[in-house]
């Protein structure tokens, strides 16, 4: 069965770079059509789509965050890494990673989600 | 791009039907037949309930259905149950990325 889990720091200081790792099982990122996306949710607010990486290393980013976000994959380790530079208190949120199945089109279709990890940005 | 527009809240009594709208533009909802919907209970990760506008993943009750007309997608929940009380989000491809709606809180009266 498919499972994903996010890991990384719970607290970062303003201006620092955040690095989050999504470790998954039950699928391979080398399988045609598969992707892994990142989504965040500030406390009490809506979901925000951040980025997705596909099996063929195609990467897509939210236009509003494209200059700050990088998504990479390590297929051999079953991991996807999200880095976000120049963190600000407004970036405080629960960050989720999720599986994009091969039967879907686009990065909006995410069938299995991790539990999420809360990242607080504060000095 | 801007978040898709959803009503902040909707409500209904058990057994009734409710519809949640998701309005966008021709660059997102109107331009793709790949809108997805998610259900989120407090403190939980979102759950995938509709994809490609009308399709239900395995295990999702047929009480949940989706549709689209022009730049607006809709989620209809029929035969409301207490467990349906949750936040609901739409999501659409948008050019080279994707965008979520602002979310709708469903209250079962």
Coordinates of N, CA and C in Angstrom, one line a residue:
Chain A
X1 N 0.8 -1.2 0.0 CA 0.0 0.0 0.0 C 0.9 1.3 0.0
X2 N 0.3 2.3 -0.6 CA 1.1 3.6 -0.7 C 1.1 4.3 0.6
X3 N 2.3 4.8 1.0 CA 2.4 5.6 2.2 C 3.5 6.7 2.0
X4 N 3.2 7.9 2.5 CA 4.2 9.0 2.4 C 4.3 9.6 3.8
X5 N 5.5 10.1 4.1 CA 5.8 10.8 5.4 C 6.8 11.9 5.2
X6 N 6.4 13.0 5.7 CA 7.2 14.2 5.6 C 8.1 14.3 6.8
X7 N 9.3 14.8 6.6 CA 10.2 15.0 7.7 C 11.1 16.3 7.5
X8 N 11.5 16.9 8.6 CA 12.3 18.1 8.5 C 12.2 18.9 9.8
X9 N 12.7 20.1 9.8 CA 12.7 20.9 11.0 C 11.3 21.4 11.3
X10 N 11.0 21.5 12.6 CA 9.7 22.1 13.0 C 9.8 23.6 13.2
X11 N 11.0 24.1 13.4 CA 11.2 25.5 13.6 C 12.4 26.0 12.8
X12 N 12.1 27.1 12.0 CA 13.2 27.7 11.2 C 13.1 29.2 11.5
X13 N 14.3 29.9 11.4 CA 14.3 31.3 11.6 C 14.1 32.0 10.3
X14 N 13.5 33.3 10.4 CA 13.4 34.1 9.2 C 14.7 34.2 8.4
X15 N 14.6 34.2 7.1 CA 15.6 34.2 6.1 C 16.3 32.9 5.9
X16 N 16.1 31.9 6.8 CA 16.7 30.6 6.6 C 16.1 29.9 5.4
X17 N 16.8 28.8 5.0 CA 16.3 27.9 4.0 C 15.7 26.7 4.6
X18 N 14.4 26.3 4.2 CA 13.8 25.1 4.7 C 14.0 24.0 3.8
X19 N 14.4 22.8 4.3 CA 14.5 21.6 3.5 C 13.6 20.5 4.2
X20 N 12.7 20.1 3.4 CA 11.7 19.0 3.8 C 11.9 17.8 2.9
X21 N 11.8 16.6 3.5 CA 12.0 15.4 2.8 C 10.7 14.6 2.9
X22 N 10.3 14.1 1.8 CA 9.1 13.2 1.7 C 9.6 11.8 1.4
X23 N 9.5 10.9 2.3 CA 9.9 9.5 2.1 C 8.7 8.6 1.9
X24 N 8.7 7.9 0.8 CA 7.5 7.1 0.4 C 7.7 5.7 0.2
X25 N 6.7 4.9 0.2 CA 6.7 3.5 0.0 C 5.5 3.0 -0.8
X26 N 5.6 1.9 -1.4 CA 4.4 1.4 -2.1 C 4.3 1.8 -3.6
X27 N 5.2 2.6 -4.1 CA 5.3 3.0 -5.5 C 6.7 3.4 -5.8
X28 N 7.0 3.5 -7.1 CA 8.3 4.0 -7.5 C 8.1 5.2 -8.4
X29 N 9.0 6.2 -8.1 CA 9.0 7.4 -8.9 C 9.7 7.2 -10.3
X30 N 10.0 6.0 -10.6 CA 10.5 5.7 -12.0 C 9.4 5.1 -12.8
X31 N 8.2 4.9 -12.3 CA 7.1 4.4 -13.0 C 6.5 5.5 -13.8
X32 N 6.2 5.2 -15.1 CA 5.7 6.2 -16.0 C 4.3 6.7 -15.5
X33 N 4.2 8.1 -15.4 CA 3.0 8.7 -15.0 C 2.9 9.1 -13.6
X34 N 3.8 8.6 -12.8 CA 3.8 8.9 -11.3 C 4.4 10.2 -11.0
X35 N 3.9 10.9 -10.0 CA 4.5 12.1 -9.5 C 4.3 12.2 -8.0
X36 N 5.0 13.2 -7.4 CA 4.9 13.5 -6.0 C 4.8 15.0 -5.9
X37 N 3.8 15.5 -5.2 CA 3.6 16.9 -5.1 C 3.7 17.4 -3.6
X38 N 3.9 18.7 -3.5 CA 3.9 19.3 -2.1 C 2.8 20.4 -2.1
X39 N 2.2 20.4 -0.9 CA 1.1 21.3 -0.6 C 1.3 21.8 0.8
X40 N 0.9 23.0 1.1 CA 1.0 23.5 2.4 C -0.4 24.1 2.9
X41 N -0.5 24.3 4.2 CA -1.7 24.8 4.8 C -1.4 25.6 6.0
X42 N -1.4 26.9 5.9 CA -1.2 27.7 7.2 C -2.3 27.4 8.2
X43 N -2.1 27.6 9.4 CA -3.0 27.3 10.5 C -4.4 28.0 10.2
X44 N -5.5 27.2 10.1 CA -6.8 27.8 9.9 C -7.1 28.3 8.6
X45 N -6.2 28.0 7.6 CA -6.4 28.6 6.3 C -6.4 27.5 5.2
X46 N -6.5 27.9 4.0 CA -6.7 27.0 2.9 C -5.4 26.2 2.4
X47 N -5.6 25.2 1.7 CA -4.5 24.5 1.0 C -3.9 25.4 0.0
X48 N -2.6 25.2 -0.2 CA -1.9 25.9 -1.3 C -1.0 24.9 -2.0
X49 N -1.1 24.9 -3.3 CA -0.3 24.0 -4.1 C 1.0 24.6 -4.3
X50 N 2.1 23.8 -4.1 CA 3.5 24.3 -4.2 C 4.2 23.9 -5.4
X51 N 4.3 22.5 -5.6 CA 5.2 22.0 -6.6 C 4.8 20.5 -6.8
X52 N 5.3 20.0 -8.0 CA 5.2 18.6 -8.3 C 6.4 18.2 -9.1
X53 N 6.8 16.9 -8.9 CA 7.9 16.4 -9.7 C 7.4 15.0 -10.3
X54 N 7.7 14.8 -11.5 CA 7.2 13.6 -12.2 C 8.3 12.6 -12.4
X55 N 7.9 11.4 -12.8 CA 8.8 10.2 -13.0 C 9.9 10.6 -14.0
X56 N 9.6 11.5 -14.9 CA 10.6 11.8 -16.0 C 11.4 13.0 -15.6
X57 N 11.3 13.5 -14.3 CA 12.0 14.6 -13.8 C 11.5 16.0 -14.2
X58 N 10.3 15.9 -14.9 CA 9.6 17.2 -15.2 C 9.2 17.8 -13.8
X59 N 9.4 19.1 -13.7 CA 9.0 19.8 -12.4 C 8.2 21.0 -12.7
X60 N 7.1 21.1 -11.9 CA 6.3 22.3 -12.0 C 6.1 23.0 -10.7
X61 N 6.1 24.3 -10.8 CA 6.1 25.1 -9.5 C 4.9 26.1 -9.5
X62 N 4.5 26.5 -8.3 CA 3.5 27.6 -8.2 C 4.2 28.8 -8.7
X63 N 3.6 29.6 -9.6 CA 4.2 30.8 -10.1 C 4.6 31.8 -9.0
X64 N 3.8 31.9 -7.9 CA 4.0 32.8 -6.9 C 5.2 32.5 -6.0
X65 N 5.7 31.2 -6.0 CA 6.8 30.7 -5.2 C 7.9 30.2 -6.0
X66 N 7.8 30.3 -7.3 CA 8.8 29.6 -8.2 C 10.2 30.1 -7.9
X67 N 10.4 31.3 -7.5 CA 11.8 31.8 -7.3 C 12.4 31.3 -6.0
X68 N 11.6 30.8 -5.1 CA 12.0 30.3 -3.8 C 12.0 28.8 -3.6
X69 N 11.4 28.1 -4.4 CA 11.1 26.7 -4.2 C 11.9 25.8 -5.2
X70 N 12.4 24.7 -4.8 CA 13.0 23.7 -5.6 C 12.6 22.3 -5.2
X71 N 12.2 21.5 -6.1 CA 11.8 20.1 -5.8 C 12.7 19.2 -6.6
X72 N 13.2 18.2 -5.9 CA 14.1 17.2 -6.4 C 13.7 15.8 -6.0
X73 N 14.2 14.8 -6.7 CA 13.9 13.4 -6.3 C 15.1 12.6 -6.3
X74 N 15.1 11.6 -5.4 CA 16.1 10.5 -5.3 C 15.4 9.2 -5.4
X75 N 15.3 8.7 -6.6 CA 14.5 7.5 -6.9 C 15.0 6.3 -6.1
X76 N 16.3 6.2 -6.0 CA 16.9 5.0 -5.3 C 16.5 5.0 -3.8
X77 N 16.3 6.2 -3.3 CA 16.0 6.3 -1.8 C 14.5 6.4 -1.6
X78 N 13.7 6.5 -2.7 CA 12.3 6.7 -2.5 C 12.0 8.0 -1.8
X79 N 12.7 9.1 -2.2 CA 12.5 10.4 -1.5 C 12.3 11.5 -2.5
X80 N 11.6 12.5 -2.0 CA 11.4 13.8 -2.8 C 11.7 14.9 -1.8
X81 N 12.5 15.8 -2.2 CA 13.0 16.9 -1.3 C 12.4 18.2 -1.8
X82 N 11.9 19.0 -0.9 CA 11.5 20.4 -1.2 C 12.3 21.4 -0.4
X83 N 12.9 22.3 -1.1 CA 13.6 23.4 -0.5 C 12.9 24.7 -0.7
X84 N 12.9 25.5 0.3 CA 12.3 26.8 0.2 C 13.2 27.8 0.8
X85 N 13.6 28.8 0.1 CA 14.6 29.8 0.6 C 13.9 31.0 1.2
X86 N 14.7 31.8 1.9 CA 14.2 33.0 2.5 C 12.9 32.9 3.2
X87 N 12.9 32.0 4.2 CA 11.6 31.8 4.9 C 11.2 33.0 5.7
X88 N 9.9 33.1 5.8 CA 9.2 34.3 6.5 C 8.2 33.7 7.4
X89 N 7.8 34.5 8.5 CA 6.7 34.0 9.3 C 5.4 33.6 8.6
X90 N 5.1 34.2 7.4 CA 3.9 33.9 6.7 C 4.0 32.5 6.1
X91 N 5.2 31.9 6.1 CA 5.4 30.6 5.5 C 5.1 29.5 6.6
X92 N 4.7 29.9 7.8 CA 4.3 29.0 8.8 C 3.1 28.2 8.4
X93 N 3.2 26.9 8.3 CA 2.2 26.0 7.8 C 2.5 24.6 8.0
X94 N 1.4 23.8 7.8 CA 1.6 22.3 7.7 C 1.9 22.0 6.3
X95 N 3.0 21.3 6.1 CA 3.5 21.0 4.7 C 3.2 19.5 4.5
X96 N 2.5 19.2 3.4 CA 2.1 17.9 3.0 C 2.8 17.4 1.7
X97 N 3.2 16.2 1.6 CA 3.5 15.6 0.3 C 2.5 14.6 -0.1
X98 N 2.3 14.4 -1.4 CA 1.2 13.5 -1.8 C 1.6 12.8 -3.2
X99 N 1.0 11.7 -3.4 CA 1.2 10.9 -4.6 C 0.3 11.3 -5.7
X100 N 0.9 11.5 -6.9 CA 0.1 11.8 -8.1 C 0.0 10.5 -8.9
X101 N -1.1 9.9 -9.1 CA -1.2 8.6 -9.7 C -1.1 8.7 -11.2
X102 N -0.7 7.6 -11.9 CA -0.5 7.6 -13.3 C -1.8 7.7 -14.1
X103 N -2.9 7.4 -13.5 CA -4.2 7.5 -14.3 C -4.7 8.9 -14.4
X104 N -4.0 9.9 -13.7 CA -4.5 11.2 -13.6 C -3.7 12.1 -14.6
X105 N -4.2 13.3 -14.9 CA -3.5 14.3 -15.6 C -3.3 15.5 -14.8
X106 N -2.1 16.1 -14.8 CA -1.8 17.3 -14.1 C -1.5 17.0 -12.6
X107 N -1.0 18.1 -12.0 CA -0.6 18.0 -10.6 C -1.6 18.2 -9.6
X108 N -2.9 18.4 -10.1 CA -4.0 18.6 -9.1 C -4.6 17.4 -8.6
X109 N -4.2 16.2 -9.1 CA -4.8 14.9 -8.8 C -3.8 14.2 -7.8
X110 N -4.2 14.2 -6.5 CA -3.3 13.6 -5.5 C -4.0 12.7 -4.7
X111 N -3.7 11.4 -4.8 CA -4.6 10.4 -4.2 C -4.2 9.9 -2.8
X112 N -2.9 9.9 -2.5 CA -2.4 9.5 -1.1 C -1.6 10.7 -0.6
X113 N -1.9 11.0 0.7 CA -1.2 12.1 1.3 C -0.5 11.7 2.6
X114 N 0.6 12.4 2.8 CA 1.3 12.2 4.1 C 0.5 12.8 5.2
X115 N 0.9 12.6 6.4 CA 0.3 13.2 7.6 C 0.5 14.7 7.8
X116 N 1.5 15.2 7.1 CA 1.9 16.6 7.2 C 2.8 16.9 8.3
X117 N 3.6 17.9 8.2 CA 4.5 18.3 9.2 C 4.4 19.8 9.4
X118 N 4.2 20.3 10.6 CA 4.1 21.7 10.9 C 5.4 22.4 11.0
X119 N 5.6 23.4 10.2 CA 6.8 24.2 10.2 C 6.5 25.6 10.7
X120 N 7.1 26.0 11.7 CA 6.9 27.4 12.3 C 8.2 28.2 11.9
X121 N 7.9 29.4 11.5 CA 9.0 30.3 11.1 C 8.9 31.5 12.2
X122 N 10.0 31.5 13.0 CA 10.0 32.5 14.1 C 11.5 32.7 14.5
X123 N 11.8 33.9 14.9 CA 13.1 34.1 15.5 C 13.2 33.8 16.9
Chain B
X1 N -1.2 32.7 -10.1 CA -2.6 32.7 -10.3 C -3.3 32.8 -9.0
X2 N -4.6 33.2 -9.0 CA -5.4 33.4 -7.8 C -6.1 32.1 -7.5
X3 N -6.4 31.9 -6.2 CA -7.1 30.7 -5.7 C -8.5 30.7 -6.4
X4 N -8.9 29.5 -6.6 CA -10.3 29.3 -7.1 C -11.3 29.8 -6.1
X5 N -12.4 30.2 -6.5 CA -13.4 30.8 -5.6 C -14.5 29.8 -5.2
X6 N -14.5 29.5 -3.9 CA -15.5 28.6 -3.3 C -16.3 29.4 -2.2
X7 N -17.6 29.0 -2.0 CA -18.3 29.6 -0.9 C -17.6 29.3 0.4
X8 N -17.6 30.2 1.4 CA -16.9 29.9 2.6 C -17.6 28.8 3.4
X9 N -18.9 28.7 3.3 CA -19.7 27.7 4.1 C -21.0 27.4 3.4
X10 N -21.4 26.1 3.6 CA -22.7 25.6 3.2 C -23.2 24.7 4.3
X11 N -24.5 24.5 4.3 CA -25.0 23.6 5.3 C -26.2 22.9 4.8
X12 N -26.5 21.8 5.5 CA -27.7 21.0 5.1 C -28.0 20.0 6.2
X13 N -29.2 19.5 6.1 CA -29.7 18.6 7.1 C -29.4 17.1 6.7
X14 N -29.3 16.2 7.6 CA -29.1 14.8 7.2 C -30.1 14.4 6.2
X15 N -29.7 13.7 5.2 CA -30.5 13.2 4.1 C -30.7 14.1 2.9
X16 N -30.4 15.4 3.2 CA -30.5 16.4 2.1 C -29.3 16.3 1.2
X17 N -29.4 17.2 0.1 CA -28.2 17.3 -0.8 C -27.7 18.7 -0.7
X18 N -26.4 18.8 -0.9 CA -25.8 20.2 -1.0 C -24.8 20.2 -2.2
X19 N -24.6 21.4 -2.7 CA -23.7 21.6 -3.8 C -22.7 22.7 -3.5
X20 N -21.5 22.4 -3.7 CA -20.4 23.3 -3.5 C -19.8 23.7 -4.8
X21 N -19.7 25.0 -5.1 CA -19.2 25.5 -6.3 C -17.7 25.9 -6.2
X22 N -17.1 25.9 -7.4 CA -15.7 26.2 -7.5 C -15.5 27.0 -8.8
X23 N -15.3 28.3 -8.6 CA -15.3 29.1 -9.8 C -13.8 29.6 -10.2
X24 N -13.5 29.5 -11.4 CA -12.2 29.9 -11.9 C -12.3 30.6 -13.2
X25 N -11.3 30.4 -14.0 CA -11.3 31.1 -15.3 C -11.0 30.1 -16.4
X26 N -10.9 30.6 -17.6 CA -10.6 29.7 -18.8 C -9.2 29.2 -18.7
X27 N -8.4 29.8 -17.8 CA -7.0 29.4 -17.7 C -6.8 28.3 -16.7
X28 N -7.9 28.0 -16.0 CA -7.8 26.9 -15.0 C -9.0 26.0 -15.2
X29 N -10.0 26.1 -14.3 CA -11.2 25.2 -14.4 C -11.8 25.1 -15.8
X30 N -11.9 26.2 -16.5 CA -12.6 26.1 -17.8 C -11.7 25.5 -18.9
X31 N -10.4 25.5 -18.6 CA -9.5 25.0 -19.7 C -9.1 23.6 -19.6
X32 N -9.5 22.9 -18.5 CA -9.1 21.5 -18.3 C -10.2 20.7 -17.7
X33 N -10.3 19.5 -18.1 CA -11.3 18.5 -17.5 C -10.6 17.7 -16.4
X34 N -9.9 18.3 -15.6 CA -9.1 17.6 -14.6 C -9.2 18.2 -13.2
X35 N -10.4 18.7 -12.9 CA -10.6 19.3 -11.5 C -10.8 18.1 -10.5
X36 N -10.1 18.3 -9.4 CA -10.2 17.3 -8.3 C -10.9 17.9 -7.1
X37 N -11.4 17.1 -6.2 CA -12.0 17.6 -5.0 C -11.4 16.8 -3.8
X38 N -11.3 17.5 -2.7 CA -10.7 16.9 -1.5 C -11.6 17.2 -0.3
X39 N -11.7 16.2 0.6 CA -12.4 16.4 1.9 C -11.4 16.4 3.0
X40 N -11.5 17.3 3.9 CA -10.6 17.4 5.1 C -11.3 17.6 6.4
X41 N -11.1 16.6 7.2 CA -11.6 16.7 8.6 C -10.6 17.4 9.5
X42 N -11.0 18.1 10.6 CA -10.1 18.8 11.4 C -8.9 18.0 11.9
X43 N -7.7 18.6 11.7 CA -6.5 17.9 12.1 C -6.1 16.7 11.3
X44 N -6.7 16.5 10.2 CA -6.4 15.4 9.3 C -5.9 15.9 8.0
X45 N -5.2 14.9 7.2 CA -4.8 15.2 5.9 C -6.0 15.2 5.0
X46 N -6.0 15.9 3.9 CA -7.1 15.9 2.9 C -7.2 14.5 2.3
X47 N -8.5 14.2 2.0 CA -8.8 12.9 1.3 C -9.3 13.2 -0.1
X48 N -8.8 12.4 -1.0 CA -9.2 12.5 -2.4 C -10.5 11.9 -2.7
X49 N -11.5 12.7 -3.2 CA -12.8 12.2 -3.4 C -13.4 12.3 -4.8
X50 N -12.8 13.2 -5.7 CA -13.3 13.3 -7.1 C -12.0 13.7 -7.9
X51 N -11.9 13.1 -9.1 CA -10.9 13.5 -10.0 C -11.5 13.6 -11.4
X52 N -10.8 14.3 -12.3 CA -11.2 14.5 -13.7 C -12.7 14.9 -13.7
X53 N -13.0 15.8 -12.9 CA -14.3 16.5 -12.8 C -15.4 15.6 -12.2
X54 N -15.5 14.4 -12.7 CA -16.7 13.5 -12.4 C -16.4 12.1 -11.8
X55 N -15.1 11.8 -11.8 CA -14.7 10.4 -11.5 C -14.5 10.2 -10.0
X56 N -14.9 9.1 -9.4 CA -14.7 8.8 -8.0 C -13.6 7.7 -7.9
X57 N -12.7 8.0 -7.0 CA -11.7 6.9 -6.7 C -12.4 5.8 -6.0
X58 N -11.8 4.6 -6.1 CA -12.3 3.5 -5.4 C -12.5 3.7 -3.9
X59 N -13.7 3.3 -3.4 CA -14.0 3.4 -2.0 C -14.8 4.7 -1.6
X60 N -14.9 5.6 -2.6 CA -15.6 6.9 -2.3 C -17.1 6.6 -2.6
X61 N -18.0 6.9 -1.7 CA -19.4 6.6 -1.9 C -20.0 7.4 -3.1
X62 N -21.0 6.7 -3.7 CA -21.6 7.4 -4.9 C -22.5 8.6 -4.5
X63 N -22.5 8.9 -3.2 CA -23.2 10.1 -2.8 C -22.5 11.3 -3.2
X64 N -21.2 11.2 -3.5 CA -20.3 12.3 -3.9 C -20.3 12.3 -5.5
X65 N -20.6 13.4 -6.0 CA -20.5 13.5 -7.5 C -20.0 14.9 -7.9
X66 N -19.4 14.9 -9.1 CA -18.8 16.2 -9.6 C -19.3 16.5 -11.0
X67 N -19.3 17.8 -11.3 CA -19.7 18.3 -12.6 C -18.9 19.6 -12.9
X68 N -19.1 20.0 -14.1 CA -18.5 21.3 -14.5 C -19.3 21.9 -15.6
X69 N -19.4 23.2 -15.6 CA -20.0 24.0 -16.6 C -19.2 25.3 -16.8
X70 N -18.6 25.4 -18.0 CA -17.8 26.6 -18.2 C -16.6 26.7 -17.3
X71 N -16.5 27.8 -16.6 CA -15.4 28.0 -15.7 C -15.7 27.6 -14.2
X72 N -16.9 26.9 -14.0 CA -17.3 26.6 -12.7 C -17.5 25.0 -12.5
X73 N -16.8 24.5 -11.6 CA -17.0 23.1 -11.2 C -17.8 23.0 -9.9
X74 N -18.5 21.9 -9.8 CA -19.3 21.7 -8.6 C -19.2 20.3 -8.0
X75 N -19.3 20.2 -6.7 CA -19.3 19.0 -6.0 C -20.7 18.9 -5.3
X76 N -21.4 17.8 -5.6 CA -22.7 17.6 -4.9 C -22.6 16.4 -4.0
X77 N -23.1 16.6 -2.8 CA -23.2 15.5 -1.8 C -24.6 15.2 -1.5
X78 N -25.1 14.0 -1.9 CA -26.5 13.7 -1.7 C -26.6 12.8 -0.4
X79 N -27.8 12.7 0.1 CA -28.0 11.9 1.3 C -27.0 12.3 2.4
X80 N -27.0 13.5 2.8 CA -26.0 14.0 3.8 C -26.0 13.2 5.0
X81 N -24.7 12.9 5.5 CA -24.5 12.2 6.7 C -23.7 13.1 7.7
X82 N -23.8 12.8 8.9 CA -23.1 13.6 9.9 C -21.6 13.6 9.6
X83 N -21.1 12.4 9.2 CA -19.6 12.3 8.9 C -19.2 13.1 7.7
X84 N -20.1 13.7 6.9 CA -19.7 14.5 5.8 C -19.3 15.9 6.2
X85 N -19.6 16.3 7.5 CA -19.2 17.6 8.0 C -17.7 17.7 8.0
X86 N -17.2 18.6 7.2 CA -15.7 18.8 6.9 C -15.5 20.0 6.0
X87 N -14.2 20.2 5.8 CA -13.9 21.3 4.8 C -13.7 20.6 3.4
X88 N -14.1 21.2 2.4 CA -13.9 20.7 1.0 C -13.2 21.7 0.1
X89 N -12.2 21.1 -0.6 CA -11.4 21.9 -1.5 C -11.4 21.4 -2.9
X90 N -11.5 22.3 -3.9 CA -11.4 21.9 -5.3 C -9.9 22.2 -5.7
X91 N -9.5 21.6 -6.8 CA -8.1 21.9 -7.3 C -8.1 21.7 -8.8
X92 N -7.5 22.5 -9.5 CA -7.5 22.5 -10.9 C -6.1 22.7 -11.5
X93 N -5.7 22.1 -12.6 CA -4.5 22.5 -13.3 C -4.7 23.9 -13.7
X94 N -3.6 24.6 -13.8 CA -3.6 26.0 -14.2 C -2.3 26.3 -15.0
X95 N -2.4 26.3 -16.3 CA -1.2 26.4 -17.1 C -0.2 25.4 -16.7
X96 N 1.0 25.8 -16.2 CA 2.0 24.8 -15.9 C 2.0 24.3 -14.5
X97 N 1.1 24.8 -13.7 CA 1.0 24.4 -12.3 C -0.4 24.0 -11.9
X98 N -0.8 24.1 -10.7 CA -2.1 23.8 -10.2 C -2.5 24.8 -9.1
X99 N -3.8 24.9 -8.9 CA -4.3 25.8 -7.9 C -5.5 25.2 -7.1
X100 N -5.5 25.5 -5.8 CA -6.6 25.1 -5.0 C -7.6 26.2 -4.8
X101 N -8.8 25.8 -4.5 CA -9.9 26.7 -4.1 C -9.6 27.2 -2.6
X102 N -10.4 28.2 -2.2 CA -10.2 28.7 -0.8 C -10.9 27.8 0.2
X103 N -11.6 26.8 -0.2 CA -12.2 25.9 0.8 C -13.6 26.2 1.2
X104 N -14.4 25.2 1.5 CA -15.8 25.4 1.9 C -16.0 24.5 3.1
X105 N -16.5 25.2 4.2 CA -16.9 24.4 5.4 C -18.3 23.9 5.3
X106 N -18.5 22.6 5.3 CA -19.8 22.0 5.2 C -20.3 21.7 6.6
X107 N -21.4 22.2 7.0 CA -22.0 21.9 8.3 C -23.3 21.1 8.1
X108 N -23.3 20.0 8.8 CA -24.5 19.1 8.8 C -25.3 19.4 10.0
X109 N -26.5 20.0 9.8 CA -27.3 20.6 10.8 C -27.9 19.5 11.7

